[in-house]
C-alpha cells in the first residue's frame, strides 16, 4: 500500500465562488494539490455531484457555507491516488466516493478517511455521486425523520430532483402510495419510478384541486424541501399522526431577500419559518427537521455512516435503487450546470466531470 505524508507537487483545478451572486460568479482556478495528512485520502476526482445547496451557497444564502471566496461541493467520486500513514480502509487505486463537506468542486481532493467509501464495481462514478447527499438524505428522512411504514401515503415535493427521486424509490421499497409533485414533463418518468399520482408543481392551485378531487385526501408523511409558505400548506395536508419532514428552502432562490426578511446567517430566525407549537399538540401531527451539513460534523453520525452507505450499496447491488444522472458538464462549465439546476428542467443528479 502506498502511503505518503509529504505535499504532492501537482496542480489541480478548482471552481471557486468569487462572491455571492448569479452562476457567472463561479470561476475556474489552478492551485497546488492538497496536502495529505496522516488520516486523509488523496482522490483524483472522476465525477463531482452538484446539489441545490451549492446554488444557495453561491448566492450567500446557505448558513453552513464558508465565507466567499470559497470552493463549493459536498461529494466526489474517483480513484484513490495516495493515502496518509494512518489510513487502513482504502488503498491507492480503489474506486471510492467521498464526502468533501465543502471543497468538492476540485480535480483532486484530500478527504478524511472516515468520509471515504469503496464503491461497488458496477456503480459508475457519476452514479456514486448520488449516494452521499441525495440517497443518504432520503434514507434518513424516510427511516428516521418521517418513519414511513408499509402502505402509508406520502407526498414528495420536487420529486424528480436528486433527493426527490431517491425519496420516491425508497418510499416505494416501503410499499408506500406516492404522490409526486414535479413539472408536467417529468410525470411519465416519475410514474415509471413508482409514483402513484403526479401533480404539476408549476400550477399553484393543482395541489389543492388534487386533494379536493380525492375526497380531501391527506398524507401520512410529507417531504417538503421548499420552505416557509409551502411548509405551512404541507402541515395542513397531514393526516392525524402525520409527519412533515422539512429539510430545504428552495423557494428562497426565487424570493427576494426582502420578502423573507433574511440575512443568510440568520436564516432560522426569519418569520417565514415560524410554527405554532400548540397546533402540533391540538392536531396530533409532527414536524421533523433534517440537515446533513450539521450532522456530518457529529462524531456519532460519522460512526454510523459506514452502515448507512453499506445499506445504500446493497440496495444498488440488488437493483432496488437506480441512481439516475440526468446531465453532466465539464468542470469548467460549472456556471452552465448551476443554470441547468435552476432552470427546473433537470431530472435526477447533475454532475461535473473534471
Ligand atoms: N437538509 C439536507 O440535508 C438536504 C440535503 C439535500 C438536499 N436538500 C434540499 O432538498 C432540495 C432538493 O435538493 P436537490 O439537490 O436534490 O435539488 P433538485 O431537487 O435536483 O433541484 C432541482 C429541482 O427542484 C425543483 N425546484 C423547486 N423549487 C425550485 C427553485 N426555486 N428553483 C429551482 N428548482 C426548484 C425543480 O423541480 P420541478 O420544477 O420539477 O418541481 C428542479 O428541477 C433542496 O431544497 C435542497 O436544499 C436538503
mmCIF file of C-alpha atoms and ligand atoms in Angstrom:
data_model
loop_
_atom_site.group_PDB
_atom_site.id
_atom_site.type_symbol
_atom_site.label_atom_id
_atom_site.label_comp_id
_atom_site.label_asym_id
_atom_site.label_seq_id
_atom_site.Cartn_x
_atom_site.Cartn_y
_atom_site.Cartn_z
ATOM 1 C CA UNK A 1 0.000 0.000 0.000
ATOM 2 C CA UNK A 2 1.393 3.419 -0.929
ATOM 3 C CA UNK A 3 1.420 5.853 1.992
ATOM 4 C CA UNK A 4 2.829 9.352 1.756
ATOM 5 C CA UNK A 5 2.786 12.304 4.075
ATOM 6 C CA UNK A 6 4.604 14.947 2.085
ATOM 7 C CA UNK A 7 2.988 17.542 -0.211
ATOM 8 C CA UNK A 8 2.489 16.338 -3.768
ATOM 9 C CA UNK A 9 3.531 18.999 -6.284
ATOM 10 C CA UNK A 10 0.875 18.515 -8.920
ATOM 11 C CA UNK A 11 -1.519 21.274 -9.931
ATOM 12 C CA UNK A 12 -5.262 20.808 -9.528
ATOM 13 C CA UNK A 13 -8.213 22.690 -10.990
ATOM 14 C CA UNK A 14 -10.994 24.083 -8.817
ATOM 15 C CA UNK A 15 -14.210 26.044 -9.182
ATOM 16 C CA UNK A 16 -14.460 28.998 -6.791
ATOM 17 C CA UNK A 17 -17.422 31.149 -5.778
ATOM 18 C CA UNK A 18 -15.675 34.509 -6.038
ATOM 19 C CA UNK A 19 -18.502 36.441 -4.314
ATOM 20 C CA UNK A 20 -22.226 35.771 -3.725
ATOM 21 C CA UNK A 21 -24.191 36.105 -6.939
ATOM 22 C CA UNK A 22 -25.509 34.522 -10.156
ATOM 23 C CA UNK A 23 -23.982 31.409 -11.812
ATOM 24 C CA UNK A 24 -21.297 33.564 -13.513
ATOM 25 C CA UNK A 25 -19.519 34.127 -10.167
ATOM 26 C CA UNK A 26 -18.223 30.541 -10.465
ATOM 27 C CA UNK A 27 -14.660 30.733 -11.790
ATOM 28 C CA UNK A 28 -12.008 28.138 -12.627
ATOM 29 C CA UNK A 29 -8.643 28.466 -10.868
ATOM 30 C CA UNK A 30 -5.497 26.387 -10.582
ATOM 31 C CA UNK A 31 -3.935 25.589 -7.226
ATOM 32 C CA UNK A 32 -1.308 23.319 -5.692
ATOM 33 C CA UNK A 33 -2.647 19.831 -4.952
ATOM 34 C CA UNK A 34 -3.859 19.387 -1.370
ATOM 35 C CA UNK A 35 -1.520 18.328 1.414
ATOM 36 C CA UNK A 36 -2.004 14.773 2.605
ATOM 37 C CA UNK A 37 -2.489 14.399 6.372
ATOM 38 C CA UNK A 38 -1.909 11.064 8.164
ATOM 39 C CA UNK A 39 -5.661 10.303 8.236
ATOM 40 C CA UNK A 40 -6.575 11.682 4.818
ATOM 41 C CA UNK A 41 -7.090 10.116 1.404
ATOM 42 C CA UNK A 42 -5.991 11.858 -1.798
ATOM 43 C CA UNK A 43 -8.579 11.286 -4.528
ATOM 44 C CA UNK A 44 -8.420 12.034 -8.244
ATOM 45 C CA UNK A 45 -11.966 13.215 -8.950
ATOM 46 C CA UNK A 46 -13.814 11.484 -11.783
ATOM 47 C CA UNK A 47 -17.293 12.908 -11.074
ATOM 48 C CA UNK A 48 -18.431 15.698 -8.749
ATOM 49 C CA UNK A 49 -22.015 15.936 -7.531
ATOM 50 C CA UNK A 50 -23.967 19.186 -7.771
ATOM 51 C CA UNK A 51 -26.549 19.871 -5.084
ATOM 52 C CA UNK A 52 -29.185 22.537 -4.608
ATOM 53 C CA UNK A 53 -27.277 23.675 -1.517
ATOM 54 C CA UNK A 54 -24.393 24.655 -3.849
ATOM 55 C CA UNK A 55 -26.761 27.135 -5.507
ATOM 56 C CA UNK A 56 -27.791 28.556 -2.121
ATOM 57 C CA UNK A 57 -24.123 28.716 -1.041
ATOM 58 C CA UNK A 58 -23.253 30.505 -4.288
ATOM 59 C CA UNK A 59 -25.996 33.041 -3.545
ATOM 60 C CA UNK A 60 -24.745 33.589 0.032
ATOM 61 C CA UNK A 61 -27.888 32.003 1.459
ATOM 62 C CA UNK A 62 -26.522 28.804 2.993
ATOM 63 C CA UNK A 63 -25.816 29.197 6.707
ATOM 64 C CA UNK A 64 -23.112 26.480 6.930
ATOM 65 C CA UNK A 65 -21.139 27.673 3.874
ATOM 66 C CA UNK A 66 -17.689 29.177 4.437
ATOM 67 C CA UNK A 67 -17.367 32.880 3.589
ATOM 68 C CA UNK A 68 -16.576 33.702 -0.042
ATOM 69 C CA UNK A 69 -14.282 33.254 -1.832
ATOM 70 C CA UNK A 70 -14.785 29.526 -1.317
ATOM 71 C CA UNK A 71 -14.883 26.221 -3.179
ATOM 72 C CA UNK A 72 -18.341 24.576 -3.014
ATOM 73 C CA UNK A 73 -19.076 20.872 -3.433
ATOM 74 C CA UNK A 74 -20.209 18.198 -0.986
ATOM 75 C CA UNK A 75 -19.202 14.974 -2.762
ATOM 76 C CA UNK A 76 -16.704 13.497 -5.148
ATOM 77 C CA UNK A 77 -16.299 10.049 -6.720
ATOM 78 C CA UNK A 78 -12.930 8.986 -8.084
ATOM 79 C CA UNK A 79 -9.781 6.935 -7.699
ATOM 80 C CA UNK A 80 -7.534 6.951 -4.648
ATOM 81 C CA UNK A 81 -4.111 8.380 -5.586
ATOM 82 C CA UNK A 82 -2.459 8.041 -2.193
ATOM 83 C CA UNK A 83 -3.317 7.559 1.462
ATOM 84 C CA UNK A 84 -1.928 9.008 4.685
ATOM 85 C CA UNK A 85 0.108 6.905 7.105
ATOM 86 C CA UNK A 86 -2.868 6.168 9.404
ATOM 87 C CA UNK A 87 -5.322 5.109 6.686
ATOM 88 C CA UNK A 88 -6.332 1.427 6.636
ATOM 89 C CA UNK A 89 -9.766 1.356 4.979
ATOM 90 C CA UNK A 90 -8.762 2.141 1.373
ATOM 91 C CA UNK A 91 -5.621 1.964 -0.753
ATOM 92 C CA UNK A 92 -4.226 3.580 -3.919
ATOM 93 C CA UNK A 93 -6.220 2.525 -6.987
ATOM 94 C CA UNK A 94 -9.513 1.939 -5.140
ATOM 95 C CA UNK A 95 -12.730 3.314 -6.660
ATOM 96 C CA UNK A 96 -14.349 5.444 -3.955
ATOM 97 C CA UNK A 97 -16.937 8.066 -3.164
ATOM 98 C CA UNK A 98 -16.160 10.751 -0.589
ATOM 99 C CA UNK A 99 -17.972 13.410 1.369
ATOM 100 C CA UNK A 100 -15.923 16.563 0.984
ATOM 101 C CA UNK A 101 -18.351 18.727 3.033
ATOM 102 C CA UNK A 102 -17.153 21.831 1.118
ATOM 103 C CA UNK A 103 -14.309 21.989 -1.421
ATOM 104 C CA UNK A 104 -15.588 19.238 -3.722
ATOM 105 C CA UNK A 105 -15.501 21.224 -6.999
ATOM 106 C CA UNK A 106 -11.851 20.163 -7.438
ATOM 107 C CA UNK A 107 -9.988 17.834 -9.740
ATOM 108 C CA UNK A 108 -8.308 16.415 -6.609
ATOM 109 C CA UNK A 109 -9.388 16.376 -3.000
ATOM 110 C CA UNK A 110 -7.881 15.227 0.292
ATOM 111 C CA UNK A 111 -10.796 13.707 2.232
ATOM 112 C CA UNK A 112 -10.890 12.476 5.794
ATOM 113 C CA UNK A 113 -10.705 8.643 5.814
ATOM 114 C CA UNK A 114 -13.967 8.454 7.819
ATOM 115 C CA UNK A 115 -15.774 10.080 4.902
ATOM 116 C CA UNK A 116 -14.380 7.859 2.102
ATOM 117 C CA UNK A 117 -16.171 4.675 0.978
ATOM 118 C CA UNK A 118 -15.241 1.990 -1.567
ATOM 119 C CA UNK A 119 -17.981 1.647 -4.195
ATOM 120 C CA UNK A 120 -19.401 -1.487 -5.878
ATOM 121 C CA UNK A 121 -17.775 -2.396 -9.222
ATOM 122 C CA UNK A 122 -20.987 -1.854 -11.199
ATOM 123 C CA UNK A 123 -21.686 1.598 -9.767
ATOM 124 C CA UNK A 124 -20.335 4.283 -12.129
ATOM 125 C CA UNK A 125 -18.505 7.324 -10.699
ATOM 126 C CA UNK A 126 -21.385 9.534 -11.878
ATOM 127 C CA UNK A 127 -23.965 7.319 -10.148
ATOM 128 C CA UNK A 128 -21.837 7.167 -6.993
ATOM 129 C CA UNK A 129 -22.222 10.931 -6.524
ATOM 130 C CA UNK A 130 -25.955 10.417 -5.911
ATOM 131 C CA UNK A 131 -25.322 8.481 -2.685
ATOM 132 C CA UNK A 132 -23.590 10.712 -0.077
ATOM 133 C CA UNK A 133 -26.170 13.515 -0.205
ATOM 134 C CA UNK A 134 -29.267 12.593 -2.272
ATOM 135 C CA UNK A 135 -29.821 8.984 -1.175
ATOM 136 C CA UNK A 136 -28.401 9.445 2.326
ATOM 137 C CA UNK A 137 -30.738 12.395 2.946
ATOM 138 C CA UNK A 138 -33.676 10.406 1.564
ATOM 139 C CA UNK A 139 -32.793 7.307 3.615
ATOM 140 C CA UNK A 140 -32.664 9.218 6.892
ATOM 141 C CA UNK A 141 -35.821 11.196 6.116
ATOM 142 C CA UNK A 142 -37.762 8.026 5.268
ATOM 143 C CA UNK A 143 -36.444 5.864 8.109
ATOM 144 C CA UNK A 144 -35.838 8.327 10.946
ATOM 145 C CA UNK A 145 -37.432 11.761 10.489
ATOM 146 C CA UNK A 146 -40.734 10.568 8.983
ATOM 147 C CA UNK A 147 -40.561 6.834 9.773
ATOM 148 C CA UNK A 148 -42.587 5.746 6.739
ATOM 149 C CA UNK A 149 -44.447 2.461 7.271
ATOM 150 C CA UNK A 150 -45.734 -0.083 4.792
ATOM 151 C CA UNK A 151 -48.821 1.058 2.903
ATOM 152 C CA UNK A 152 -48.746 4.678 4.114
ATOM 153 C CA UNK A 153 -49.442 7.601 1.799
ATOM 154 C CA UNK A 154 -46.622 10.073 1.161
ATOM 155 C CA UNK A 155 -46.298 13.378 -0.706
ATOM 156 C CA UNK A 156 -42.894 14.265 -2.195
ATOM 157 C CA UNK A 157 -42.069 17.832 -3.295
ATOM 158 C CA UNK A 158 -39.510 18.331 -6.132
ATOM 159 C CA UNK A 159 -39.937 14.589 -6.694
ATOM 160 C CA UNK A 160 -37.901 14.321 -9.901
ATOM 161 C CA UNK A 161 -34.855 16.065 -8.417
ATOM 162 C CA UNK A 162 -31.803 14.467 -6.837
ATOM 163 C CA UNK A 163 -33.257 13.931 -3.355
ATOM 164 C CA UNK A 164 -36.827 13.678 -4.670
ATOM 165 C CA UNK A 165 -36.145 10.669 -6.904
ATOM 166 C CA UNK A 166 -34.280 8.955 -4.066
ATOM 167 C CA UNK A 167 -37.295 9.579 -1.785
ATOM 168 C CA UNK A 168 -39.637 8.101 -4.395
ATOM 169 C CA UNK A 169 -37.503 4.964 -4.749
ATOM 170 C CA UNK A 170 -37.021 4.445 -1.003
ATOM 171 C CA UNK A 171 -40.739 5.045 -0.266
ATOM 172 C CA UNK A 172 -41.541 2.510 -2.994
ATOM 173 C CA UNK A 173 -39.353 -0.007 -1.135
ATOM 174 C CA UNK A 174 -41.647 0.630 1.870
ATOM 175 C CA UNK A 175 -44.636 -0.078 -0.387
ATOM 176 C CA UNK A 176 -45.966 3.433 0.256
ATOM 177 C CA UNK A 177 -48.504 5.142 -2.009
ATOM 178 C CA UNK A 178 -46.547 8.029 -3.508
ATOM 179 C CA UNK A 179 -47.903 11.369 -4.726
ATOM 180 C CA UNK A 180 -45.181 13.246 -6.592
ATOM 181 C CA UNK A 181 -45.005 16.999 -7.239
ATOM 182 C CA UNK A 182 -42.910 17.978 -10.267
ATOM 183 C CA UNK A 183 -43.003 19.728 -13.648
ATOM 184 C CA UNK A 184 -45.513 18.073 -16.005
ATOM 185 C CA UNK A 185 -42.790 16.931 -18.414
ATOM 186 C CA UNK A 186 -41.314 14.723 -15.657
ATOM 187 C CA UNK A 187 -44.529 12.888 -14.732
ATOM 188 C CA UNK A 188 -44.073 9.912 -17.070
ATOM 189 C CA UNK A 189 -40.569 9.353 -15.679
ATOM 190 C CA UNK A 190 -41.886 9.505 -12.092
ATOM 191 C CA UNK A 191 -44.711 7.046 -12.777
ATOM 192 C CA UNK A 192 -42.093 4.659 -14.171
ATOM 193 C CA UNK A 193 -40.071 5.072 -10.937
ATOM 194 C CA UNK A 194 -43.009 4.170 -8.688
ATOM 195 C CA UNK A 195 -45.186 7.261 -8.193
ATOM 196 C CA UNK A 196 -48.905 6.509 -7.811
ATOM 197 C CA UNK A 197 -50.053 10.049 -8.718
ATOM 198 C CA UNK A 198 -48.281 13.126 -10.094
ATOM 199 C CA UNK A 199 -49.197 16.799 -9.615
ATOM 200 C CA UNK A 200 -47.873 19.760 -11.625
ATOM 201 C CA UNK A 201 -45.537 21.719 -9.310
ATOM 202 C CA UNK A 202 -45.783 24.829 -11.525
ATOM 203 C CA UNK A 203 -49.545 25.208 -11.133
ATOM 204 C CA UNK A 204 -50.141 26.951 -7.777
ATOM 205 C CA UNK A 205 -53.674 25.560 -7.406
ATOM 206 C CA UNK A 206 -53.009 21.998 -8.658
ATOM 207 C CA UNK A 207 -52.274 20.515 -5.215
ATOM 208 C CA UNK A 208 -55.459 21.941 -3.666
ATOM 209 C CA UNK A 209 -57.543 20.802 -6.650
ATOM 210 C CA UNK A 210 -55.993 17.317 -6.412
ATOM 211 C CA UNK A 211 -56.948 16.929 -2.742
ATOM 212 C CA UNK A 212 -60.494 18.188 -3.456
ATOM 213 C CA UNK A 213 -60.846 15.712 -6.337
ATOM 214 C CA UNK A 214 -59.731 12.891 -3.991
ATOM 215 C CA UNK A 215 -62.214 13.422 -1.122
ATOM 216 C CA UNK A 216 -59.957 15.807 0.844
ATOM 217 C CA UNK A 217 -57.049 13.362 0.649
ATOM 218 C CA UNK A 218 -54.337 13.875 3.272
ATOM 219 C CA UNK A 219 -50.939 12.254 3.688
ATOM 220 C CA UNK A 220 -49.182 10.265 6.444
ATOM 221 C CA UNK A 221 -45.807 11.772 5.556
ATOM 222 C CA UNK A 222 -44.846 14.827 3.504
ATOM 223 C CA UNK A 223 -41.294 15.606 2.390
ATOM 224 C CA UNK A 224 -41.002 19.349 1.818
ATOM 225 C CA UNK A 225 -37.774 20.991 0.673
ATOM 226 C CA UNK A 226 -39.337 24.286 -0.450
ATOM 227 C CA UNK A 227 -39.571 26.327 2.756
ATOM 228 C CA UNK A 228 -41.876 28.664 4.692
ATOM 229 C CA UNK A 229 -45.209 29.015 2.869
ATOM 230 C CA UNK A 230 -45.058 25.510 1.455
ATOM 231 C CA UNK A 231 -44.235 24.005 4.879
ATOM 232 C CA UNK A 232 -47.348 25.624 6.305
ATOM 233 C CA UNK A 233 -49.523 24.275 3.488
ATOM 234 C CA UNK A 234 -47.946 20.815 3.920
ATOM 235 C CA UNK A 235 -48.694 20.822 7.654
ATOM 236 C CA UNK A 236 -52.393 21.364 6.919
ATOM 237 C CA UNK A 237 -52.341 18.423 4.479
ATOM 238 C CA UNK A 238 -51.160 15.825 7.010
ATOM 239 C CA UNK A 239 -53.358 13.049 8.345
ATOM 240 C CA UNK A 240 -53.708 12.703 12.128
ATOM 241 C CA UNK A 241 -50.332 11.347 13.358
ATOM 242 C CA UNK A 242 -48.844 12.625 10.092
ATOM 243 C CA UNK A 243 -45.150 13.623 9.903
ATOM 244 C CA UNK A 244 -43.825 16.610 7.990
ATOM 245 C CA UNK A 245 -40.142 16.347 7.075
ATOM 246 C CA UNK A 246 -38.662 19.816 6.496
ATOM 247 C CA UNK A 247 -35.197 19.808 5.002
ATOM 248 C CA UNK A 248 -34.775 22.610 2.466
ATOM 249 C CA UNK A 249 -35.852 26.067 1.368
ATOM 250 C CA UNK A 250 -35.561 26.083 -2.421
ATOM 251 C CA UNK A 251 -38.246 28.794 -2.655
ATOM 252 C CA UNK A 252 -35.546 31.210 -1.432
ATOM 253 C CA UNK A 253 -33.986 31.040 -4.874
ATOM 254 C CA UNK A 254 -37.000 32.770 -6.371
ATOM 255 C CA UNK A 255 -37.758 35.089 -3.450
ATOM 256 C CA UNK A 256 -36.068 38.418 -2.899
ATOM 257 C CA UNK A 257 -34.190 38.649 0.387
ATOM 258 C CA UNK A 258 -36.593 41.418 1.442
ATOM 259 C CA UNK A 259 -39.658 39.202 1.036
ATOM 260 C CA UNK A 260 -38.381 36.626 3.513
ATOM 261 C CA UNK A 261 -36.631 39.130 5.754
ATOM 262 C CA UNK A 262 -33.454 37.123 5.840
ATOM 263 C CA UNK A 263 -29.772 37.550 6.064
ATOM 264 C CA UNK A 264 -28.113 34.257 5.282
ATOM 265 C CA UNK A 265 -26.570 33.685 8.713
ATOM 266 C CA UNK A 266 -29.898 34.378 10.408
ATOM 267 C CA UNK A 267 -31.986 32.146 8.175
ATOM 268 C CA UNK A 268 -33.591 30.223 11.024
ATOM 269 C CA UNK A 269 -34.765 33.436 12.688
ATOM 270 C CA UNK A 270 -36.837 34.603 9.732
ATOM 271 C CA UNK A 271 -40.578 34.858 10.419
ATOM 272 C CA UNK A 272 -41.031 32.770 7.265
ATOM 273 C CA UNK A 273 -40.103 29.651 9.298
ATOM 274 C CA UNK A 274 -42.315 30.172 12.354
ATOM 275 C CA UNK A 275 -44.721 27.421 13.509
ATOM 276 C CA UNK A 276 -47.115 27.464 16.452
ATOM 277 C CA UNK A 277 -46.232 24.513 18.734
ATOM 278 C CA UNK A 278 -49.820 24.456 20.029
ATOM 279 C CA UNK A 279 -51.007 23.410 16.545
ATOM 280 C CA UNK A 280 -48.816 20.296 16.786
ATOM 281 C CA UNK A 281 -50.438 19.402 20.109
ATOM 282 C CA UNK A 282 -54.033 20.045 19.110
ATOM 283 C CA UNK A 283 -53.757 18.399 15.683
ATOM 284 C CA UNK A 284 -51.615 15.403 16.757
ATOM 285 C CA UNK A 285 -49.097 15.954 13.988
ATOM 286 C CA UNK A 286 -45.281 16.159 13.993
ATOM 287 C CA UNK A 287 -42.650 18.214 12.224
ATOM 288 C CA UNK A 288 -39.140 16.803 11.887
ATOM 289 C CA UNK A 289 -36.150 18.730 10.640
ATOM 290 C CA UNK A 290 -33.089 17.337 8.923
ATOM 291 C CA UNK A 291 -29.772 18.831 7.820
ATOM 292 C CA UNK A 292 -26.845 16.730 6.637
ATOM 293 C CA UNK A 293 -24.451 19.696 6.763
ATOM 294 C CA UNK A 294 -24.709 19.878 10.555
ATOM 295 C CA UNK A 295 -24.840 16.101 11.122
ATOM 296 C CA UNK A 296 -21.592 15.343 9.331
ATOM 297 C CA UNK A 297 -19.653 17.223 11.997
ATOM 298 C CA UNK A 298 -21.061 14.982 14.747
ATOM 299 C CA UNK A 299 -18.994 12.002 15.883
ATOM 300 C CA UNK A 300 -21.977 9.646 16.377
ATOM 301 C CA UNK A 301 -23.171 10.365 12.834
ATOM 302 C CA UNK A 302 -19.717 9.786 11.324
ATOM 303 C CA UNK A 303 -19.556 6.464 13.183
ATOM 304 C CA UNK A 304 -22.921 5.396 11.748
ATOM 305 C CA UNK A 305 -22.043 6.481 8.183
ATOM 306 C CA UNK A 306 -20.430 3.183 7.011
ATOM 307 C CA UNK A 307 -23.639 1.344 7.951
ATOM 308 C CA UNK A 308 -25.837 3.791 6.011
ATOM 309 C CA UNK A 309 -23.548 3.720 2.970
ATOM 310 C CA UNK A 310 -23.430 -0.105 3.069
ATOM 311 C CA UNK A 311 -27.255 -0.147 3.130
ATOM 312 C CA UNK A 312 -27.336 2.060 0.015
ATOM 313 C CA UNK A 313 -24.671 -0.021 -1.770
ATOM 314 C CA UNK A 314 -26.749 -3.151 -1.026
ATOM 315 C CA UNK A 315 -29.919 -1.556 -2.408
ATOM 316 C CA UNK A 316 -27.956 -0.735 -5.576
ATOM 317 C CA UNK A 317 -26.405 -4.202 -5.880
ATOM 318 C CA UNK A 318 -29.852 -5.825 -5.519
ATOM 319 C CA UNK A 319 -31.322 -3.488 -8.167
ATOM 320 C CA UNK A 320 -33.654 -1.853 -5.620
ATOM 321 C CA UNK A 321 -32.452 1.664 -6.431
ATOM 322 C CA UNK A 322 -31.443 3.001 -9.847
ATOM 323 C CA UNK A 323 -29.387 6.184 -9.332
ATOM 324 C CA UNK A 324 -30.230 8.494 -12.228
ATOM 325 C CA UNK A 325 -27.770 11.038 -13.622
ATOM 326 C CA UNK A 326 -29.707 13.418 -15.846
ATOM 327 C CA UNK A 327 -26.912 15.723 -17.047
ATOM 328 C CA UNK A 328 -23.150 16.092 -16.951
ATOM 329 C CA UNK A 329 -20.942 19.142 -17.580
ATOM 330 C CA UNK A 330 -17.192 19.645 -17.782
ATOM 331 C CA UNK A 331 -15.714 21.152 -14.594
ATOM 332 C CA UNK A 332 -15.120 24.480 -16.341
ATOM 333 C CA UNK A 333 -18.835 24.578 -17.256
ATOM 334 C CA UNK A 334 -19.933 24.808 -13.611
ATOM 335 C CA UNK A 335 -21.892 28.023 -14.317
ATOM 336 C CA UNK A 336 -23.912 26.237 -17.011
ATOM 337 C CA UNK A 337 -24.510 23.327 -14.630
ATOM 338 C CA UNK A 338 -25.904 25.705 -11.986
ATOM 339 C CA UNK A 339 -28.076 27.416 -14.599
ATOM 340 C CA UNK A 340 -29.421 23.999 -15.598
ATOM 341 C CA UNK A 341 -30.300 23.150 -11.967
ATOM 342 C CA UNK A 342 -32.060 26.493 -11.587
ATOM 343 C CA UNK A 343 -33.928 26.077 -14.900
ATOM 344 C CA UNK A 344 -36.125 23.439 -13.201
ATOM 345 C CA UNK A 345 -35.618 21.195 -16.246
ATOM 346 C CA UNK A 346 -33.243 18.689 -14.664
ATOM 347 C CA UNK A 347 -34.157 15.147 -13.702
ATOM 348 C CA UNK A 348 -32.077 13.346 -11.060
ATOM 349 C CA UNK A 349 -28.448 14.233 -10.483
ATOM 350 C CA UNK A 350 -26.278 16.774 -12.290
ATOM 351 C CA UNK A 351 -22.533 16.074 -12.243
ATOM 352 C CA UNK A 352 -19.315 17.879 -13.141
ATOM 353 C CA UNK A 353 -16.631 15.898 -14.948
ATOM 354 C CA UNK A 354 -13.084 17.181 -14.172
HETATM 355 N N1 LIG B 1 -31.297 19.219 4.655
HETATM 356 C C1 LIG B 1 -30.460 18.479 3.947
HETATM 357 O O1 LIG B 1 -29.566 17.840 4.491
HETATM 358 C C2 LIG B 1 -30.614 18.452 2.454
HETATM 359 C C3 LIG B 1 -29.837 17.570 1.702
HETATM 360 C C4 LIG B 1 -30.019 17.563 0.314
HETATM 361 C C5 LIG B 1 -30.945 18.419 -0.281
HETATM 362 N N2 LIG B 1 -31.662 19.251 0.498
HETATM 363 C C6 LIG B 1 -32.674 20.140 -0.109
HETATM 364 O O2 LIG B 1 -33.533 19.347 -0.896
HETATM 365 C C7 LIG B 1 -33.957 20.071 -2.038
HETATM 366 C C8 LIG B 1 -33.605 19.284 -3.290
HETATM 367 O O3 LIG B 1 -32.199 19.278 -3.450
HETATM 368 P P1 LIG B 1 -31.520 18.610 -4.726
HETATM 369 O O4 LIG B 1 -30.065 18.892 -4.608
HETATM 370 O O5 LIG B 1 -31.996 17.229 -4.871
HETATM 371 O O6 LIG B 1 -32.065 19.507 -5.922
HETATM 372 P P2 LIG B 1 -33.122 19.137 -7.056
HETATM 373 O O7 LIG B 1 -34.387 18.658 -6.436
HETATM 374 O O8 LIG B 1 -32.488 18.261 -8.060
HETATM 375 O O9 LIG B 1 -33.382 20.589 -7.619
HETATM 376 C C9 LIG B 1 -33.932 20.844 -8.841
HETATM 377 C C10 LIG B 1 -35.450 20.695 -8.865
HETATM 378 O O10 LIG B 1 -36.078 21.339 -7.743
HETATM 379 C C11 LIG B 1 -37.362 21.846 -8.137
HETATM 380 N N3 LIG B 1 -37.464 23.215 -7.631
HETATM 381 C C12 LIG B 1 -38.344 23.653 -6.698
HETATM 382 N N4 LIG B 1 -38.148 24.929 -6.432
HETATM 383 C C13 LIG B 1 -37.129 25.347 -7.227
HETATM 384 C C14 LIG B 1 -36.491 26.605 -7.401
HETATM 385 N N5 LIG B 1 -36.846 27.669 -6.707
HETATM 386 N N6 LIG B 1 -35.502 26.691 -8.302
HETATM 387 C C15 LIG B 1 -35.115 25.615 -8.993
HETATM 388 N N7 LIG B 1 -35.689 24.395 -8.849
HETATM 389 C C16 LIG B 1 -36.688 24.268 -7.970
HETATM 390 C C17 LIG B 1 -37.423 21.769 -9.642
HETATM 391 O O11 LIG B 1 -38.310 20.716 -9.985
HETATM 392 P P3 LIG B 1 -39.787 20.975 -10.576
HETATM 393 O O12 LIG B 1 -39.783 22.305 -11.290
HETATM 394 O O13 LIG B 1 -39.997 19.831 -11.496
HETATM 395 O O14 LIG B 1 -40.691 20.985 -9.390
HETATM 396 C C18 LIG B 1 -35.997 21.410 -10.047
HETATM 397 O O15 LIG B 1 -35.929 20.607 -11.208
HETATM 398 C C19 LIG B 1 -33.293 21.461 -1.923
HETATM 399 O O16 LIG B 1 -34.167 22.332 -1.257
HETATM 400 C C20 LIG B 1 -32.087 21.170 -1.055
HETATM 401 O O17 LIG B 1 -31.586 22.305 -0.402
HETATM 402 C C21 LIG B 1 -31.512 19.287 1.850
#
